[in-house]
PDB file of C-alpha atoms in Angstrom:
ATOM      1  CA  MET O 675      -4.537  -1.171  33.766  1.00 43.00           C
ATOM      2  CA  THR O 676      -0.564  -3.434  33.213  1.00 48.00           C
ATOM      3  CA  LEU O 677       2.252  -2.344  32.358  1.00 45.00           C
ATOM      4  CA  GLN O 678       1.765  -4.149  29.360  1.00 55.00           C
ATOM      5  CA  GLU O 679      -1.433  -2.657  28.369  1.00 55.00           C
ATOM      6  CA  GLN O 680      -0.330   0.276  29.445  1.00 57.00           C
ATOM      7  CA  GLU O 681       1.841   0.083  26.452  1.00 59.00           C
ATOM      8  CA  LEU O 682      -0.613  -1.149  24.123  1.00 58.00           C
ATOM      9  CA  ALA O 683      -2.344   1.626  24.633  1.00 57.00           C
ATOM     10  CA  ALA O 684       0.333   3.487  24.007  1.00 60.00           C
ATOM     11  CA  VAL O 685       1.723   1.880  20.304  1.00 60.00           C
ATOM     12  CA  PHE O 686      -1.996   2.549  19.447  1.00 58.00           C
ATOM     13  CA  ALA O 687      -1.989   6.211  20.044  1.00 59.00           C
ATOM     14  CA  HIS O 688       1.377   6.300  18.335  1.00 60.00           C
ATOM     15  CA  LEU O 689       0.374   4.460  15.416  1.00 60.00           C
ATOM     16  CA  ALA O 690      -2.810   6.400  15.146  1.00 58.00           C
ATOM     17  CA  GLY O 691      -1.248   9.866  15.293  1.00 59.00           C
ATOM     18  CA  ALA O 692       1.362   8.694  12.566  1.00 55.00           C
ATOM     19  CA  ALA O 693      -1.666   7.782  10.534  1.00 53.00           C
ATOM     20  CA  ALA O 694      -2.820  11.410  11.318  1.00 53.00           C
ATOM     21  CA  ARG O 695       0.223  12.992  10.376  1.00 57.00           C
ATOM     22  CA  ASP O 696       0.411  12.009   7.053  1.00 56.00           C
ATOM     23  CA  PRO O 697      -2.828   9.712   5.849  1.00 54.00           C
ATOM     24  CA  LEU O 698      -0.719   8.520   2.577  1.00 55.00           C
ATOM     25  CA  ASP O 699       2.206   7.299   4.115  1.00 74.00           C
ATOM     26  CA  THR O 700       2.260   3.722   4.315  1.00 79.00           C
ATOM     27  CA  GLN O 701       5.659   3.475   5.120  1.00 82.00           C
ATOM     28  CA  THR O 702       5.378   5.222   7.833  1.00 81.00           C
ATOM     29  CA  LEU O 703       2.429   3.757   9.280  1.00 80.00           C
ATOM     30  CA  LEU O 704       4.641   0.246   8.643  1.00 84.00           C
ATOM     31  CA  ALA O 705       7.666   1.798  10.042  1.00 85.00           C
ATOM     32  CA  THR O 706       5.648   2.229  13.223  1.00 82.00           C
ATOM     33  CA  LEU O 707       4.054  -0.653  13.795  1.00 82.00           C
ATOM     34  CA  VAL O 708       7.093  -3.310  13.328  1.00 86.00           C
ATOM     35  CA  GLU O 709       8.505  -0.782  15.896  1.00 84.00           C
ATOM     36  CA  GLY O 710       5.944  -0.707  18.297  1.00 80.00           C
ATOM     37  CA  GLY O 711       5.551  -4.742  18.007  1.00 80.00           C
ATOM     38  CA  ARG O 712       8.905  -4.836  19.118  1.00 83.00           C
ATOM     39  CA  ARG O 713       8.430  -2.698  22.032  1.00 79.00           C
ATOM     40  CA  LEU O 714       5.132  -3.889  23.115  1.00 76.00           C
ATOM     41  CA  PHE O 715       6.268  -7.804  23.029  1.00 76.00           C
ATOM     42  CA  ASP O 716       9.805  -7.224  24.501  1.00 77.00           C
ATOM     43  CA  ALA O 717      10.805  -8.562  20.892  1.00 83.00           C
ATOM     44  CA  PRO O 718      14.237  -8.541  19.288  1.00 87.00           C
ATOM     45  CA  GLY O 719      12.479  -7.666  16.047  1.00 91.00           C
ATOM     46  CA  ALA O 720       9.814  -7.139  13.741  1.00 92.00           C
ATOM     47  CA  ILE O 721       9.310  -7.496   9.600  1.00 92.00           C
ATOM     48  CA  VAL O 722       5.918  -6.346   8.354  1.00 90.00           C
ATOM     49  CA  HIS O 723       4.802  -7.362   4.126  1.00 90.00           C
ATOM     50  CA  TYR O 724       1.844  -4.855   3.415  1.00 88.00           C
ATOM     51  CA  ALA O 725       0.499  -5.624  -0.115  1.00 85.00           C
ATOM     52  CA  PRO O 726      -3.119  -5.382  -0.244  1.00 80.00           C
ATOM     53  CA  GLY O 727      -5.405  -6.623  -3.345  1.00 71.00           C
ATOM     54  CA  ARG O 728      -3.013  -6.124  -6.352  1.00 68.00           C
ATOM     55  CA  SER O 729      -0.634  -3.335  -5.060  1.00 65.00           C
ATOM     56  CA  ALA O 730       3.110  -3.704  -5.210  1.00 66.00           C
ATOM     57  CA  GLY O 731       3.593  -4.198  -1.560  1.00 83.00           C
ATOM     58  CA  TYR O 732       5.590  -2.685   0.953  1.00 86.00           C
ATOM     59  CA  THR O 733       8.004  -3.657   3.708  1.00 90.00           C
ATOM     60  CA  ASP O 734       9.300  -2.841   6.886  1.00 91.00           C
ATOM     61  CA  GLY O 735      11.576  -4.189   9.670  1.00 92.00           C
ATOM     62  CA  THR O 736      12.750  -2.504  12.713  1.00 92.00           C
ATOM     63  CA  ASP O 737      16.350  -3.010  11.327  1.00 92.00           C
ATOM     64  CA  ALA O 738      18.685  -3.006   8.153  1.00 94.00           C
ATOM     65  CA  ALA O 739      18.857  -6.776   8.463  1.00 94.00           C
ATOM     66  CA  LEU O 740      15.250  -6.983   9.056  1.00 94.00           C
ATOM     67  CA  ARG O 741      14.315  -4.688   6.201  1.00 93.00           C
ATOM     68  CA  ALA O 742      16.578  -7.095   3.810  1.00 95.00           C
ATOM     69  CA  LEU O 743      14.604 -10.105   4.647  1.00 94.00           C
ATOM     70  CA  ALA O 744      11.480  -8.384   4.211  1.00 93.00           C
ATOM     71  CA  SER O 745      12.289  -7.751   1.022  1.00 93.00           C
ATOM     72  CA  ASP O 746      14.058 -11.085  -0.047  1.00 94.00           C
ATOM     73  CA  ALA O 747      11.071 -13.204   1.455  1.00 93.00           C
ATOM     74  CA  VAL O 748       8.754 -11.409  -0.643  1.00 91.00           C
ATOM     75  CA  ASP O 749      11.220 -12.337  -4.003  1.00 92.00           C
ATOM     76  CA  TRP O 750      11.991 -16.424  -2.571  1.00 94.00           C
ATOM     77  CA  ARG O 751       8.075 -16.043  -2.186  1.00 93.00           C
ATOM     78  CA  GLU O 752       8.582 -17.995   1.499  1.00 94.00           C
ATOM     79  CA  GLY O 753       8.459 -17.474   5.068  1.00 94.00           C
ATOM     80  CA  PRO O 754       5.674 -16.958   7.726  1.00 94.00           C
ATOM     81  CA  GLY O 755       5.316 -13.668   6.392  1.00 92.00           C
ATOM     82  CA  TYR O 756       4.118 -14.676   3.040  1.00 92.00           C
ATOM     83  CA  ASP O 757       2.690 -17.789   3.921  1.00 93.00           C
ATOM     84  CA  VAL O 758      -0.040 -15.833   6.200  1.00 91.00           C
ATOM     85  CA  ARG O 759      -0.382 -13.102   4.000  1.00 89.00           C
ATOM     86  CA  THR O 760      -1.618 -15.662   0.867  1.00 87.00           C
ATOM     87  CA  THR O 761      -3.378 -17.567   3.319  1.00 89.00           C
ATOM     88  CA  GLY O 762      -4.972 -15.218   6.421  1.00 87.00           C
ATOM     89  CA  CYS O 763      -3.915 -17.317   8.764  1.00 89.00           C
ATOM     90  CA  ALA O 764      -1.844 -16.944  11.128  1.00 88.00           C
ATOM     91  CA  LEU O 765       1.299 -19.220  13.001  1.00 90.00           C
ATOM     92  CA  ILE O 766       1.882 -18.817  16.273  1.00 88.00           C
ATOM     93  CA  ASP O 767       5.073 -19.527  18.083  1.00 87.00           C
ATOM     94  CA  VAL O 768       6.738 -21.659  15.523  1.00 90.00           C
ATOM     95  CA  ASP O 769      10.679 -22.900  16.214  1.00 91.00           C
ATOM     96  CA  VAL O 770      12.133 -21.912  13.056  1.00 90.00           C
ATOM     97  CA  THR O 771      15.406 -24.467  13.901  1.00 88.00           C
ATOM     98  CA  THR O 772      13.225 -27.528  13.372  1.00 91.00           C
ATOM     99  CA  GLN O 773      13.812 -29.446  10.396  1.00 93.00           C
ATOM    100  CA  PRO O 774      10.776 -29.444   8.892  1.00 93.00           C
ATOM    101  CA  THR O 775      11.040 -25.650   9.261  1.00 93.00           C
ATOM    102  CA  ARG O 776      13.821 -25.603   7.581  1.00 92.00           C
ATOM    103  CA  ALA O 777      12.273 -27.834   5.089  1.00 94.00           C
ATOM    104  CA  ARG O 778       9.199 -25.726   4.546  1.00 95.00           C
ATOM    105  CA  TRP O 779      11.010 -22.371   4.587  1.00 95.00           C
ATOM    106  CA  PRO O 780      15.260 -23.470   3.398  1.00 95.00           C
ATOM    107  CA  ARG O 781      16.633 -19.932   2.441  1.00 96.00           C
ATOM    108  CA  TRP O 782      14.202 -17.821   5.216  1.00 96.00           C
ATOM    109  CA  THR O 783      14.953 -19.947   8.242  1.00 94.00           C
ATOM    110  CA  ALA O 784      18.718 -19.685   7.374  1.00 94.00           C
ATOM    111  CA  ARG O 785      18.538 -16.269   7.455  1.00 95.00           C
ATOM    112  CA  VAL O 786      17.008 -16.026  10.570  1.00 93.00           C
ATOM    113  CA  ARG O 787      19.107 -18.578  12.390  1.00 91.00           C
ATOM    114  CA  ALA O 788      22.210 -16.655  11.091  1.00 92.00           C
ATOM    115  CA  LEU O 789      20.319 -13.551  12.547  1.00 92.00           C
ATOM    116  CA  GLY O 790      20.013 -15.332  15.883  1.00 89.00           C
ATOM    117  CA  HIS O 791      16.682 -15.526  16.131  1.00 90.00           C
ATOM    118  CA  GLY O 792      14.880 -18.198  17.298  1.00 88.00           C
ATOM    119  CA  ARG O 793      11.168 -18.331  17.150  1.00 89.00           C
ATOM    120  CA  VAL O 794       8.829 -16.693  15.191  1.00 92.00           C
ATOM    121  CA  THR O 795       5.123 -15.660  15.546  1.00 91.00           C
ATOM    122  CA  ALA O 796       3.054 -13.948  12.221  1.00 91.00           C
ATOM    123  CA  LEU O 797      -0.239 -12.616  12.141  1.00 90.00           C
ATOM    124  CA  PRO O 798      -2.499 -11.547   9.647  1.00 89.00           C
ATOM    125  CA  LEU O 799      -3.211  -8.311   8.390  1.00 87.00           C
ATOM    126  CA  PRO O 800      -6.489  -8.575   7.036  1.00 82.00           C
ATOM    127  CA  ALA O 801      -7.534  -5.822   4.389  1.00 80.00           C
ATOM    128  CA  LYS O 802     -11.710  -5.612   3.243  1.00 77.00           C
ATOM    129  CA  ASP O 803     -11.148  -7.126  -0.155  1.00 73.00           C
ATOM    130  CA  GLY O 804      -8.867  -9.852   1.271  1.00 72.00           C
ATOM    131  CA  PRO O 805      -5.585 -11.028   3.341  1.00 72.00           C
ATOM    132  CA  GLY O 806      -3.652  -7.220   3.103  1.00 84.00           C
ATOM    133  CA  GLY O 807      -0.660  -8.390   4.758  1.00 88.00           C
ATOM    134  CA  ALA O 808       1.561  -9.642   7.871  1.00 90.00           C
ATOM    135  CA  LEU O 809       2.962  -8.812  10.803  1.00 90.00           C
ATOM    136  CA  VAL O 810       6.270 -11.127  11.916  1.00 92.00           C
ATOM    137  CA  LEU O 811       7.114 -10.972  15.436  1.00 91.00           C
ATOM    138  CA  PHE O 812      10.830 -13.089  16.416  1.00 91.00           C
ATOM    139  CA  GLY O 813      11.343 -14.302  19.639  1.00 82.00           C
ATOM    140  CA  GLN O 814      14.621 -16.343  21.243  1.00 70.00           C
ATOM    141  CA  PRO O 815      14.030 -20.048  21.471  1.00 63.00           C
ATOM    142  CA  ASP O 816      13.548 -20.807  24.520  1.00 64.00           C
ATOM    143  CA  CYS O 817      11.226 -17.789  24.666  1.00 62.00           C
ATOM    144  CA  ASN O 818       7.210 -18.850  24.434  1.00 64.00           C
ATOM    145  CA  LEU O 819       4.467 -16.328  23.582  1.00 65.00           C
ATOM    146  CA  ASP O 820       2.236 -16.930  26.154  1.00 67.00           C
ATOM    147  CA  GLU O 821      -1.956 -16.354  25.945  1.00 69.00           C
ATOM    148  CA  LYS O 822      -2.048 -13.443  27.308  1.00 70.00           C
ATOM    149  CA  ALA O 823       0.631 -11.816  24.935  1.00 69.00           C
ATOM    150  CA  LEU O 824      -0.763 -13.875  22.044  1.00 69.00           C
ATOM    151  CA  SER O 825      -4.386 -12.356  22.406  1.00 70.00           C
ATOM    152  CA  LEU O 826      -2.362  -8.892  22.531  1.00 71.00           C
ATOM    153  CA  ALA O 827      -0.531  -9.208  19.675  1.00 73.00           C
ATOM    154  CA  ARG O 828      -3.978 -10.633  18.098  1.00 75.00           C
ATOM    155  CA  SER O 829      -5.567  -6.672  19.660  1.00 73.00           C
ATOM    156  CA  PHE O 830      -2.486  -5.070  18.490  1.00 76.00           C
ATOM    157  CA  ALA O 831      -2.484  -6.643  14.820  1.00 78.00           C
ATOM    158  CA  ASP O 832      -6.277  -6.219  14.073  1.00 75.00           C
ATOM    159  CA  ALA O 833      -5.963  -2.811  15.105  1.00 74.00           C
ATOM    160  CA  ALA O 834      -2.722  -1.725  12.640  1.00 76.00           C
ATOM    161  CA  ALA O 835      -5.103  -3.693   9.864  1.00 74.00           C
ATOM    162  CA  HIS O 836      -7.951  -1.687  10.400  1.00 75.00           C
ATOM    163  CA  THR O 837      -5.542   1.535  10.427  1.00 76.00           C
ATOM    164  CA  LEU O 838      -4.023   0.745   6.797  1.00 76.00           C
ATOM    165  CA  SER O 839      -7.372   0.183   5.765  1.00 73.00           C
ATOM    166  CA  LEU O 840      -8.443   3.650   6.729  1.00 72.00           C
ATOM    167  CA  GLN O 841      -5.200   5.230   5.215  1.00 71.00           C
ATOM    168  CA  ARG O 842      -5.653   3.057   2.229  1.00 70.00           C
ATOM    169  CA  GLU O 843      -9.448   3.990   1.525  1.00 69.00           C
ATOM    170  CA  VAL O 844      -8.471   7.912   2.106  1.00 67.00           C
ATOM    171  CA  THR O 845      -5.729   7.213  -0.541  1.00 68.00           C
ATOM    172  CA  GLU O 846      -8.184   5.815  -3.104  1.00 66.00           C
ATOM    173  CA  SER O 847     -10.464   8.547  -2.273  1.00 68.00           C
ATOM    174  CA  ARG O 848      -8.070  11.813  -2.868  1.00 71.00           C
ATOM    175  CA  VAL O 849      -7.081   9.756  -6.387  1.00 69.00           C
ATOM    176  CA  LEU O 850     -10.255   9.331  -7.358  1.00 72.00           C
ATOM    177  CA  ALA O 851     -11.442  12.687  -6.620  1.00 72.00           C
ATOM    178  CA  GLY O 852      -8.260  13.680  -8.147  1.00 74.00           C
ATOM    179  CA  GLN O 853      -9.241  11.732 -11.122  1.00 73.00           C
ATOM    180  CA  LEU O 854     -12.295  13.493 -11.186  1.00 74.00           C
ATOM    181  CA  GLU O 855     -11.665  17.138 -10.978  1.00 73.00           C
ATOM    182  CA  HIS O 856      -9.034  16.357 -13.834  1.00 74.00           C
ATOM    183  CA  ALA O 857     -12.230  15.093 -16.130  1.00 74.00           C
ATOM    184  CA  LEU O 858     -14.395  17.761 -15.301  1.00 72.00           C
ATOM    185  CA  THR O 859     -11.411  20.534 -15.767  1.00 74.00           C
ATOM    186  CA  SER O 860     -11.043  18.697 -19.035  1.00 81.00           C
ATOM    187  CA  ARG O 861     -15.090  18.844 -20.053  1.00 83.00           C
ATOM    188  CA  VAL O 862     -15.178  22.551 -19.303  1.00 83.00           C
ATOM    189  CA  VAL O 863     -12.020  23.213 -21.443  1.00 83.00           C
ATOM    190  CA  VAL O 864     -13.099  21.173 -23.975  1.00 85.00           C
ATOM    191  CA  GLU O 865     -17.175  22.613 -24.051  1.00 85.00           C
ATOM    192  CA  GLN O 866     -15.284  26.515 -23.898  1.00 87.00           C
ATOM    193  CA  ALA O 867     -13.478  25.692 -27.308  1.00 84.00           C
ATOM    194  CA  LYS O 868     -16.266  24.181 -29.011  1.00 85.00           C
ATOM    195  CA  GLY O 869     -17.971  27.351 -28.515  1.00 85.00           C
ATOM    196  CA  ILE O 870     -15.017  29.194 -29.455  1.00 85.00           C
ATOM    197  CA  LEU O 871     -14.940  27.315 -32.721  1.00 83.00           C
ATOM    198  CA  ALA O 872     -18.565  26.900 -33.752  1.00 82.00           C
ATOM    199  CA  ALA O 873     -19.024  31.315 -32.944  1.00 84.00           C
ATOM    200  CA  LEU O 874     -15.542  31.405 -35.231  1.00 81.00           C
ATOM    201  CA  HIS O 875     -16.860  29.381 -37.930  1.00 79.00           C
ATOM    202  CA  GLY O 876     -20.523  29.256 -37.848  1.00 82.00           C
ATOM    203  CA  LEU O 877     -20.917  25.491 -36.852  1.00 82.00           C
ATOM    204  CA  THR O 878     -23.089  23.497 -34.627  1.00 88.00           C
ATOM    205  CA  LEU O 879     -21.171  22.176 -31.623  1.00 86.00           C
ATOM    206  CA  ASP O 880     -21.606  18.994 -32.671  1.00 86.00           C
ATOM    207  CA  GLU O 881     -19.700  20.288 -35.840  1.00 85.00           C
ATOM    208  CA  ALA O 882     -17.058  21.637 -33.920  1.00 84.00           C
ATOM    209  CA  PHE O 883     -16.141  19.055 -31.672  1.00 87.00           C
ATOM    210  CA  ALA O 884     -15.880  16.811 -34.967  1.00 87.00           C
ATOM    211  CA  ARG O 885     -13.130  18.755 -35.943  1.00 84.00           C
ATOM    212  CA  LEU O 886     -11.633  19.169 -32.673  1.00 85.00           C
ATOM    213  CA  ARG O 887     -11.466  15.544 -32.212  1.00 87.00           C
ATOM    214  CA  ARG O 888     -10.168  15.035 -35.912  1.00 87.00           C
ATOM    215  CA  TYR O 889      -7.378  17.353 -35.874  1.00 85.00           C
ATOM    216  CA  ALA O 890      -6.229  15.167 -32.176  1.00 86.00           C
ATOM    217  CA  ARG O 891      -6.739  12.208 -33.685  1.00 87.00           C
ATOM    218  CA  SER O 892      -4.334  12.876 -36.821  1.00 86.00           C
ATOM    219  CA  HIS O 893      -1.955  14.920 -34.629  1.00 85.00           C
ATOM    220  CA  GLN O 894      -1.867  12.098 -31.913  1.00 88.00           C
ATOM    221  CA  ARG O 895      -2.947  14.256 -28.917  1.00 87.00           C
ATOM    222  CA  LYS O 896      -5.370  14.568 -26.751  1.00 89.00           C
ATOM    223  CA  VAL O 897      -8.315  16.437 -27.262  1.00 86.00           C
ATOM    224  CA  ALA O 898      -8.488  18.164 -23.817  1.00 86.00           C
ATOM    225  CA  GLU O 899      -4.979  19.194 -25.248  1.00 85.00           C
ATOM    226  CA  VAL O 900      -6.007  21.048 -28.408  1.00 84.00           C
ATOM    227  CA  ALA O 901      -9.321  22.496 -26.863  1.00 86.00           C
ATOM    228  CA  ARG O 902      -6.583  24.151 -24.536  1.00 86.00           C
ATOM    229  CA  ASP O 903      -4.270  25.423 -27.153  1.00 85.00           C
ATOM    230  CA  ILE O 904      -7.750  27.265 -29.315  1.00 83.00           C
ATOM    231  CA  ILE O 905      -9.192  29.160 -25.567  1.00 84.00           C
ATOM    232  CA  GLU O 906      -5.709  30.094 -25.163  1.00 82.00           C
ATOM    233  CA  GLY O 907      -5.936  32.076 -28.662  1.00 78.00           C
ATOM    234  CA  ARG O 908      -2.977  29.582 -30.386  1.00 78.00           C
ATOM    235  CA  ASP O 909      -3.338  28.971 -34.215  1.00 69.00           C
ATOM    236  CA  ILE O 910      -4.812  25.423 -34.723  1.00 70.00           C
ATOM    237  CA  PRO O 911      -5.245  24.774 -38.606  1.00 70.00           C
ATOM    238  CA  LEU O 912      -8.714  22.715 -38.512  1.00 67.00           C
ATOM    239  CA  GLU O 913      -9.972  20.979 -41.325  1.00 66.00           C
ATOM    240  CA  PRO O 914     -13.553  21.181 -42.609  1.00 62.00           C
TER     241      PRO O 914
END
């Protein structure tokens, strides 16, 4: 195993470890991703934009200036990261000093050149439902990315995208589980309140629920909230 391959394995392990420690913290994963990319390819810096589906998205960079650039690029809708996330197609070893590049991304290119970067490679971070984001690696004007390094970079980006997708699935599953738990709890509370009302007023369960719902609507409250008040013995003047 070469030194670069050893570094790749170490970075993958670090990325997986970050996901395992806190599977809900996307920002921590992105920080691990950009720092891993910088280390692995001896890059002067890296940024990432990750916004799967219709989410607001996250950005990060290996230093404060690049973090600001990543955030501004989203607002500008400019730069290789934005283009790659939009199209899902990689941009390889782009010279940011050329006139076509300056014309394509005027604000982004001006900022990058002011920071001293000369070349950029942007790789997609695909999500299951379409483009998810992009990892952007910076380089010096006279330092091209060779085929082996590019192959490793693609593998790194694919592994990172897979980890981010798994993290997203865990997050969504936990949110859904929380919603289902809340719905079930609310249903149980309402059923208990219906039983109490039916017993106190000689009503059927349907009649008890109708009174409960009518009171909640007239007082602009949720049915479950009124039901909990009834269970806890608060005096609720329900109308017939």
